[in-house]
Amino acid sequence: MQIRQLGEIMLTLQDYHLTLHDVANHQPAYLETVFSLANGHFGVRANDPITGNPIAGTLINGFYETAPITYGEAGVGYAKA
């Protein structure tokens, strides 16, 4: 088992598990971000629905559309297919 310090987070590198005991900052917004579910492209920020935190959301990183773009008419600033 390897232990590394990353800012306020103590990373325990054991089969890529990060537990609550590894995180020094226990503020809800910080924990929601650290424990968000993501695959590197799409992420869902985990939050407690009871507290009514307004910063929940879906995060998109490095998303590129590969389908051809079709517009009804030509226009300035439209992407070219």
Short mmCIF file of C-alpha atoms in Angstrom, two decimals:
data_model
loop_
_atom_site.label_atom_id
_atom_site.label_comp_id
_atom_site.label_asym_id
_atom_site.label_seq_id
_atom_site.Cartn_x
_atom_site.Cartn_y
_atom_site.Cartn_z
CA MET A 1 0.00 0.00 0.00
CA GLN A 2 1.33 3.44 -0.97
CA ILE A 3 0.39 6.69 0.76
CA ARG A 4 0.82 10.05 -0.99
CA GLN A 5 0.00 13.62 0.03
CA LEU A 6 -1.94 15.64 -2.57
CA GLY A 7 -2.78 19.03 -1.08
CA GLU A 8 -5.15 18.33 1.79
CA ILE A 9 -5.88 14.80 0.55
CA MET A 10 -3.95 11.79 1.79
CA LEU A 11 -4.16 9.30 -1.06
CA THR A 12 -4.02 5.66 -0.11
CA LEU A 13 -3.20 3.89 -3.35
CA GLN A 14 -4.74 0.51 -2.76
CA ASP A 15 -6.67 -0.67 -5.79
CA TYR A 16 -7.57 2.97 -6.53
CA HIS A 17 -9.85 3.36 -3.50
CA LEU A 18 -10.28 6.75 -1.87
CA THR A 19 -12.06 6.69 1.48
CA LEU A 20 -13.43 9.42 3.71
CA HIS A 21 -10.58 8.78 6.17
CA ASP A 22 -8.10 9.83 3.46
CA VAL A 23 -9.59 13.33 3.14
CA ALA A 24 -8.54 15.98 5.66
CA ASN A 25 -11.13 18.61 4.67
CA HIS A 26 -14.63 17.49 5.72
CA GLN A 27 -16.60 20.48 4.38
CA PRO A 28 -19.64 19.19 2.43
CA ALA A 29 -18.85 21.06 -0.82
CA TYR A 30 -15.29 19.72 -0.81
CA LEU A 31 -16.39 16.13 -0.18
CA GLU A 32 -19.09 16.36 -2.87
CA THR A 33 -16.43 17.32 -5.40
CA VAL A 34 -13.87 14.72 -4.34
CA PHE A 35 -16.42 11.90 -4.33
CA SER A 36 -18.15 12.88 -7.57
CA LEU A 37 -18.74 10.03 -10.02
CA ALA A 38 -16.84 10.47 -13.27
CA ASN A 39 -15.20 8.52 -16.05
CA GLY A 40 -12.96 11.36 -17.26
CA HIS A 41 -15.54 12.76 -19.67
CA PHE A 42 -18.84 13.02 -17.81
CA GLY A 43 -19.17 13.54 -14.08
CA VAL A 44 -22.06 13.82 -11.67
CA ARG A 45 -21.42 15.89 -8.58
CA ALA A 46 -22.71 13.99 -5.57
CA ASN A 47 -24.58 16.08 -3.03
CA ASP A 48 -27.02 15.73 -0.18
CA PRO A 49 -30.55 16.58 -1.38
CA ILE A 50 -31.66 17.40 2.16
CA THR A 51 -29.31 20.39 2.52
CA GLY A 52 -30.53 21.90 -0.76
CA ASN A 53 -27.07 22.67 -2.08
CA PRO A 54 -27.53 24.70 -5.30
CA ILE A 55 -24.25 23.61 -6.95
CA ALA A 56 -25.21 20.08 -7.96
CA GLY A 57 -24.77 19.28 -11.60
CA THR A 58 -23.37 17.27 -14.46
CA LEU A 59 -19.84 18.14 -15.54
CA ILE A 60 -18.56 17.66 -19.10
CA ASN A 61 -14.83 17.54 -19.78
CA GLY A 62 -13.25 17.16 -23.20
CA PHE A 63 -16.48 16.33 -25.00
CA TYR A 64 -16.20 16.40 -28.80
CA GLU A 65 -19.06 15.72 -31.20
CA THR A 66 -17.98 13.68 -34.23
CA ALA A 67 -21.28 13.62 -36.14
CA PRO A 68 -21.58 15.94 -39.15
CA ILE A 69 -23.23 19.30 -38.49
CA THR A 70 -26.23 20.18 -40.66
CA TYR A 71 -27.75 23.66 -40.62
CA GLY A 72 -30.95 24.79 -42.33
CA GLU A 73 -29.09 27.75 -43.86
CA ALA A 74 -25.58 29.19 -43.96
CA GLY A 75 -24.63 31.81 -41.42
CA VAL A 76 -21.63 33.73 -40.14
CA GLY A 77 -19.99 31.88 -37.26
CA TYR A 78 -21.53 28.48 -38.00
CA ALA A 79 -19.08 25.60 -37.95
CA LYS A 80 -18.31 24.06 -41.30
CA ALA A 81 -18.82 20.33 -41.70
#
